[in-house]
Amino acid sequence: EVSRFAAPMLETALWCRARKAGLRFVVPMVSAGLRDLLETERARLAPDLDMQVLAGGSRTAIAAADVVLTASGTATLETLLLRRPMLVAYRLHAFTYALVKALRLIKVPYAAMANLLAGEALAPEFLQGRCRAELMGPALLAMLEDAPRRELIRRRYAQIHADLRRDAAR
């Protein structure tokens, strides 16, 4: 995933920073090895981008964020449970995507688990060719500037979280 998403995510951060001063970027990575891969990509693509890269700490980083830009997967569920507005990016290998489309294997309206649980696109999805800074950047800034929308999303995520609880510990 780092190889597929580092470029569009770093480019989105650069796009946003060029248009809005004072933004802070925090990137939690599941391991030190993946952190090193991301740092290599940052040195190549965005050496001047000021961001904090963490080994671990995704829950803390997500909880502290105003808006999260994440890859589709379980991270969208974690972000929903932490009630944080998000944008979702995902890009399959071109051959895999062509095969999935040709075989009509996609039967759901959304890629992100958060949107599937919500039954609506609360988290804008940027898939395949739409996974680009010039599309994700404006959406991210729009979300940052729309406090009522963020609050609506937080309330909806809280409702979904409550619906998911089944008192399993008891």
PDB file of C-alpha atoms in Angstrom:
ATOM      1  CA  GLU A   1       0.000   0.000   0.000  1.00  0.00           C
ATOM      2  CA  VAL A   2       2.823   2.417   0.721  1.00  0.00           C
ATOM      3  CA  SER A   3       4.052   2.072  -2.864  1.00  0.00           C
ATOM      4  CA  ARG A   4       0.555   2.698  -4.286  1.00  0.00           C
ATOM      5  CA  PHE A   5      -0.575   5.471  -1.952  1.00  0.00           C
ATOM      6  CA  ALA A   6       2.515   7.400  -0.902  1.00  0.00           C
ATOM      7  CA  ALA A   7       2.629   9.554  -4.032  1.00  0.00           C
ATOM      8  CA  PRO A   8      -1.034  10.646  -4.178  1.00  0.00           C
ATOM      9  CA  MET A   9      -1.204  11.214  -0.426  1.00  0.00           C
ATOM     10  CA  LEU A  10       2.044  13.181  -0.267  1.00  0.00           C
ATOM     11  CA  GLU A  11       1.006  15.184  -3.315  1.00  0.00           C
ATOM     12  CA  THR A  12      -2.356  15.897  -1.669  1.00  0.00           C
ATOM     13  CA  ALA A  13      -0.613  17.170   1.449  1.00  0.00           C
ATOM     14  CA  LEU A  14       1.594  19.422  -0.699  1.00  0.00           C
ATOM     15  CA  TRP A  15      -1.447  20.652  -2.648  1.00  0.00           C
ATOM     16  CA  CYS A  16      -3.286  21.510   0.569  1.00  0.00           C
ATOM     17  CA  ARG A  17      -0.311  23.132   2.256  1.00  0.00           C
ATOM     18  CA  ALA A  18       0.241  25.377  -0.781  1.00  0.00           C
ATOM     19  CA  ARG A  19      -3.315  26.676  -0.396  1.00  0.00           C
ATOM     20  CA  LYS A  20      -3.760  26.776   3.373  1.00  0.00           C
ATOM     21  CA  ALA A  21      -0.994  27.784   5.734  1.00  0.00           C
ATOM     22  CA  GLY A  22      -0.734  26.203   9.143  1.00  0.00           C
ATOM     23  CA  LEU A  23      -1.889  22.713   8.259  1.00  0.00           C
ATOM     24  CA  ARG A  24      -0.190  19.947  10.212  1.00  0.00           C
ATOM     25  CA  PHE A  25       0.140  16.432   8.867  1.00  0.00           C
ATOM     26  CA  VAL A  26       0.577  13.332  11.017  1.00  0.00           C
ATOM     27  CA  VAL A  27       1.084   9.945   9.392  1.00  0.00           C
ATOM     28  CA  PRO A  28       0.907   6.835  11.573  1.00  0.00           C
ATOM     29  CA  MET A  29       2.583   3.788  10.090  1.00  0.00           C
ATOM     30  CA  VAL A  30       2.007   0.301  11.440  1.00  0.00           C
ATOM     31  CA  SER A  31       5.751  -0.432  11.738  1.00  0.00           C
ATOM     32  CA  ALA A  32       9.169   1.164  11.641  1.00  0.00           C
ATOM     33  CA  GLY A  33       9.870  -0.604   8.335  1.00  0.00           C
ATOM     34  CA  LEU A  34       6.851   0.961   6.652  1.00  0.00           C
ATOM     35  CA  ARG A  35       7.729   4.289   8.224  1.00  0.00           C
ATOM     36  CA  ASP A  36      11.149   4.027   6.570  1.00  0.00           C
ATOM     37  CA  LEU A  37       9.525   3.266   3.189  1.00  0.00           C
ATOM     38  CA  LEU A  38       7.309   6.326   3.532  1.00  0.00           C
ATOM     39  CA  GLU A  39      10.267   8.487   4.533  1.00  0.00           C
ATOM     40  CA  THR A  40      12.100   7.331   1.391  1.00  0.00           C
ATOM     41  CA  GLU A  41       9.096   8.336  -0.725  1.00  0.00           C
ATOM     42  CA  ARG A  42       8.838  11.666   1.080  1.00  0.00           C
ATOM     43  CA  ALA A  43      12.531  12.382   0.405  1.00  0.00           C
ATOM     44  CA  ARG A  44      11.935  11.629  -3.285  1.00  0.00           C
ATOM     45  CA  LEU A  45       8.567  13.348  -3.818  1.00  0.00           C
ATOM     46  CA  ALA A  46       8.096  15.953  -1.087  1.00  0.00           C
ATOM     47  CA  PRO A  47      11.356  16.671   0.732  1.00  0.00           C
ATOM     48  CA  ASP A  48      10.094  20.021   2.040  1.00  0.00           C
ATOM     49  CA  LEU A  49       6.809  18.670   3.385  1.00  0.00           C
ATOM     50  CA  ASP A  50       6.659  19.090   7.122  1.00  0.00           C
ATOM     51  CA  MET A  51       4.878  16.096   8.605  1.00  0.00           C
ATOM     52  CA  GLN A  52       5.254  13.877  11.607  1.00  0.00           C
ATOM     53  CA  VAL A  53       5.620  10.203  10.730  1.00  0.00           C
ATOM     54  CA  LEU A  54       4.888   7.769  13.553  1.00  0.00           C
ATOM     55  CA  ALA A  55       5.658   4.081  13.985  1.00  0.00           C
ATOM     56  CA  GLY A  56       2.309   3.006  15.408  1.00  0.00           C
ATOM     57  CA  GLY A  57      -0.054   5.333  17.213  1.00  0.00           C
ATOM     58  CA  SER A  58      -2.823   5.298  14.620  1.00  0.00           C
ATOM     59  CA  ARG A  59      -5.572   5.616  17.219  1.00  0.00           C
ATOM     60  CA  THR A  60      -3.959   8.672  18.809  1.00  0.00           C
ATOM     61  CA  ALA A  61      -3.278  10.297  15.431  1.00  0.00           C
ATOM     62  CA  ILE A  62      -6.809   9.679  14.143  1.00  0.00           C
ATOM     63  CA  ALA A  63      -8.416  10.900  17.369  1.00  0.00           C
ATOM     64  CA  ALA A  64      -6.388  14.125  17.191  1.00  0.00           C
ATOM     65  CA  ALA A  65      -7.201  14.807  13.524  1.00  0.00           C
ATOM     66  CA  ASP A  66      -9.768  17.261  12.232  1.00  0.00           C
ATOM     67  CA  VAL A  67      -9.990  15.289   8.976  1.00  0.00           C
ATOM     68  CA  VAL A  68      -8.389  11.966   8.032  1.00  0.00           C
ATOM     69  CA  LEU A  69      -7.173  10.966   4.570  1.00  0.00           C
ATOM     70  CA  THR A  70      -6.945   7.195   4.653  1.00  0.00           C
ATOM     71  CA  ALA A  71      -6.652   4.165   2.430  1.00  0.00           C
ATOM     72  CA  SER A  72      -9.788   2.061   2.175  1.00  0.00           C
ATOM     73  CA  GLY A  73      -9.814  -0.879   4.548  1.00  0.00           C
ATOM     74  CA  THR A  74     -10.093  -1.409   8.271  1.00  0.00           C
ATOM     75  CA  ALA A  75      -8.674   2.080   8.852  1.00  0.00           C
ATOM     76  CA  THR A  76     -12.020   3.506   7.721  1.00  0.00           C
ATOM     77  CA  LEU A  77     -13.766   1.480  10.417  1.00  0.00           C
ATOM     78  CA  GLU A  78     -11.285   2.673  13.036  1.00  0.00           C
ATOM     79  CA  THR A  79     -11.772   6.263  11.873  1.00  0.00           C
ATOM     80  CA  LEU A  80     -15.564   5.877  12.039  1.00  0.00           C
ATOM     81  CA  LEU A  81     -15.370   4.446  15.563  1.00  0.00           C
ATOM     82  CA  LEU A  82     -13.232   7.429  16.578  1.00  0.00           C
ATOM     83  CA  ARG A  83     -15.868   9.680  14.976  1.00  0.00           C
ATOM     84  CA  ARG A  84     -13.516  11.504  12.653  1.00  0.00           C
ATOM     85  CA  PRO A  85     -14.529  12.822   9.223  1.00  0.00           C
ATOM     86  CA  MET A  86     -12.487  11.206   6.482  1.00  0.00           C
ATOM     87  CA  LEU A  87     -11.685  10.996   2.820  1.00  0.00           C
ATOM     88  CA  VAL A  88     -10.904   7.566   1.429  1.00  0.00           C
ATOM     89  CA  ALA A  89      -8.363   6.742  -1.249  1.00  0.00           C
ATOM     90  CA  TYR A  90      -7.767   3.419  -2.918  1.00  0.00           C
ATOM     91  CA  ARG A  91      -5.999   2.215  -6.002  1.00  0.00           C
ATOM     92  CA  LEU A  92      -5.707  -1.401  -7.063  1.00  0.00           C
ATOM     93  CA  HIS A  93      -3.054  -2.554  -9.492  1.00  0.00           C
ATOM     94  CA  ALA A  94      -4.385  -1.702 -12.985  1.00  0.00           C
ATOM     95  CA  PHE A  95      -4.563  -5.366 -14.047  1.00  0.00           C
ATOM     96  CA  THR A  96      -6.426  -6.380 -10.880  1.00  0.00           C
ATOM     97  CA  TYR A  97      -8.892  -3.517 -11.317  1.00  0.00           C
ATOM     98  CA  ALA A  98      -9.502  -4.419 -14.974  1.00  0.00           C
ATOM     99  CA  LEU A  99     -10.102  -8.043 -14.010  1.00  0.00           C
ATOM    100  CA  VAL A 100     -12.489  -7.123 -11.184  1.00  0.00           C
ATOM    101  CA  LYS A 101     -14.447  -4.829 -13.502  1.00  0.00           C
ATOM    102  CA  ALA A 102     -14.513  -7.317 -16.384  1.00  0.00           C
ATOM    103  CA  LEU A 103     -15.785 -10.093 -14.119  1.00  0.00           C
ATOM    104  CA  ARG A 104     -18.255  -7.699 -12.456  1.00  0.00           C
ATOM    105  CA  LEU A 105     -17.064  -8.696  -9.009  1.00  0.00           C
ATOM    106  CA  ILE A 106     -17.906  -5.381  -7.375  1.00  0.00           C
ATOM    107  CA  LYS A 107     -21.439  -5.637  -6.044  1.00  0.00           C
ATOM    108  CA  VAL A 108     -21.465  -2.922  -3.378  1.00  0.00           C
ATOM    109  CA  PRO A 109     -22.096   0.804  -3.822  1.00  0.00           C
ATOM    110  CA  TYR A 110     -19.075   1.921  -1.777  1.00  0.00           C
ATOM    111  CA  ALA A 111     -15.504   0.782  -1.212  1.00  0.00           C
ATOM    112  CA  ALA A 112     -15.087   2.154   2.321  1.00  0.00           C
ATOM    113  CA  MET A 113     -16.447   0.110   5.211  1.00  0.00           C
ATOM    114  CA  ALA A 114     -17.535   3.348   6.871  1.00  0.00           C
ATOM    115  CA  ASN A 115     -19.737   4.244   3.898  1.00  0.00           C
ATOM    116  CA  LEU A 116     -21.104   0.711   3.678  1.00  0.00           C
ATOM    117  CA  LEU A 117     -22.096   0.835   7.344  1.00  0.00           C
ATOM    118  CA  ALA A 118     -23.584   4.318   6.936  1.00  0.00           C
ATOM    119  CA  GLY A 119     -25.449   3.384   3.770  1.00  0.00           C
ATOM    120  CA  GLU A 120     -24.301   6.666   2.277  1.00  0.00           C
ATOM    121  CA  ALA A 121     -21.109   8.355   1.130  1.00  0.00           C
ATOM    122  CA  LEU A 122     -20.246  10.299   4.284  1.00  0.00           C
ATOM    123  CA  ALA A 123     -16.588   9.800   3.399  1.00  0.00           C
ATOM    124  CA  PRO A 124     -15.817  10.912  -0.168  1.00  0.00           C
ATOM    125  CA  GLU A 125     -14.106   8.076  -2.048  1.00  0.00           C
ATOM    126  CA  PHE A 126     -11.238   8.610  -4.463  1.00  0.00           C
ATOM    127  CA  LEU A 127     -10.729   5.331  -6.261  1.00  0.00           C
ATOM    128  CA  GLN A 128      -8.390   4.328  -9.069  1.00  0.00           C
ATOM    129  CA  GLY A 129      -7.978   7.293 -11.468  1.00  0.00           C
ATOM    130  CA  ARG A 130      -9.671   9.654  -9.004  1.00  0.00           C
ATOM    131  CA  CYS A 131      -6.927   8.980  -6.433  1.00  0.00           C
ATOM    132  CA  ARG A 132      -5.142  12.229  -7.352  1.00  0.00           C
ATOM    133  CA  ALA A 133      -4.061  15.315  -5.440  1.00  0.00           C
ATOM    134  CA  GLU A 134      -5.990  17.733  -7.651  1.00  0.00           C
ATOM    135  CA  LEU A 135      -9.215  15.928  -6.675  1.00  0.00           C
ATOM    136  CA  MET A 136      -8.454  14.919  -3.087  1.00  0.00           C
ATOM    137  CA  GLY A 137      -6.913  18.245  -2.089  1.00  0.00           C
ATOM    138  CA  PRO A 138      -9.988  20.396  -2.777  1.00  0.00           C
ATOM    139  CA  ALA A 139     -12.228  17.833  -1.056  1.00  0.00           C
ATOM    140  CA  LEU A 140      -9.973  17.732   1.984  1.00  0.00           C
ATOM    141  CA  LEU A 141      -9.864  21.522   2.304  1.00  0.00           C
ATOM    142  CA  ALA A 142     -13.624  21.737   1.773  1.00  0.00           C
ATOM    143  CA  MET A 143     -14.146  19.255   4.612  1.00  0.00           C
ATOM    144  CA  LEU A 144     -11.764  21.216   6.854  1.00  0.00           C
ATOM    145  CA  GLU A 145     -13.669  24.428   6.164  1.00  0.00           C
ATOM    146  CA  ASP A 146     -17.157  22.943   6.677  1.00  0.00           C
ATOM    147  CA  ALA A 147     -17.576  22.619  10.456  1.00  0.00           C
ATOM    148  CA  PRO A 148     -21.330  21.841  10.249  1.00  0.00           C
ATOM    149  CA  ARG A 149     -20.641  18.976   7.822  1.00  0.00           C
ATOM    150  CA  ARG A 150     -17.893  17.581  10.077  1.00  0.00           C
ATOM    151  CA  GLU A 151     -20.246  17.731  13.075  1.00  0.00           C
ATOM    152  CA  LEU A 152     -23.016  15.974  11.123  1.00  0.00           C
ATOM    153  CA  ILE A 153     -20.557  13.223  10.180  1.00  0.00           C
ATOM    154  CA  ARG A 154     -19.375  12.884  13.800  1.00  0.00           C
ATOM    155  CA  ARG A 155     -22.967  12.525  15.009  1.00  0.00           C
ATOM    156  CA  ARG A 156     -23.754   9.960  12.310  1.00  0.00           C
ATOM    157  CA  TYR A 157     -20.597   7.978  13.137  1.00  0.00           C
ATOM    158  CA  ALA A 158     -21.532   8.037  16.839  1.00  0.00           C
ATOM    159  CA  GLN A 159     -24.956   6.617  15.934  1.00  0.00           C
ATOM    160  CA  ILE A 160     -23.369   3.862  13.819  1.00  0.00           C
ATOM    161  CA  HIS A 161     -20.930   3.085  16.643  1.00  0.00           C
ATOM    162  CA  ALA A 162     -23.836   2.769  19.089  1.00  0.00           C
ATOM    163  CA  ASP A 163     -25.682   0.498  16.635  1.00  0.00           C
ATOM    164  CA  LEU A 164     -22.612  -1.755  16.329  1.00  0.00           C
ATOM    165  CA  ARG A 165     -22.261  -2.245  20.088  1.00  0.00           C
ATOM    166  CA  ARG A 166     -23.706  -5.542  21.159  1.00  0.00           C
ATOM    167  CA  ASP A 167     -22.452  -5.700  24.775  1.00  0.00           C
ATOM    168  CA  ALA A 168     -20.097  -8.513  23.796  1.00  0.00           C
ATOM    169  CA  ALA A 169     -17.930  -8.057  26.897  1.00  0.00           C
ATOM    170  CA  ARG A 170     -20.875  -9.054  29.118  1.00  0.00           C
TER     171      ARG A 170
END
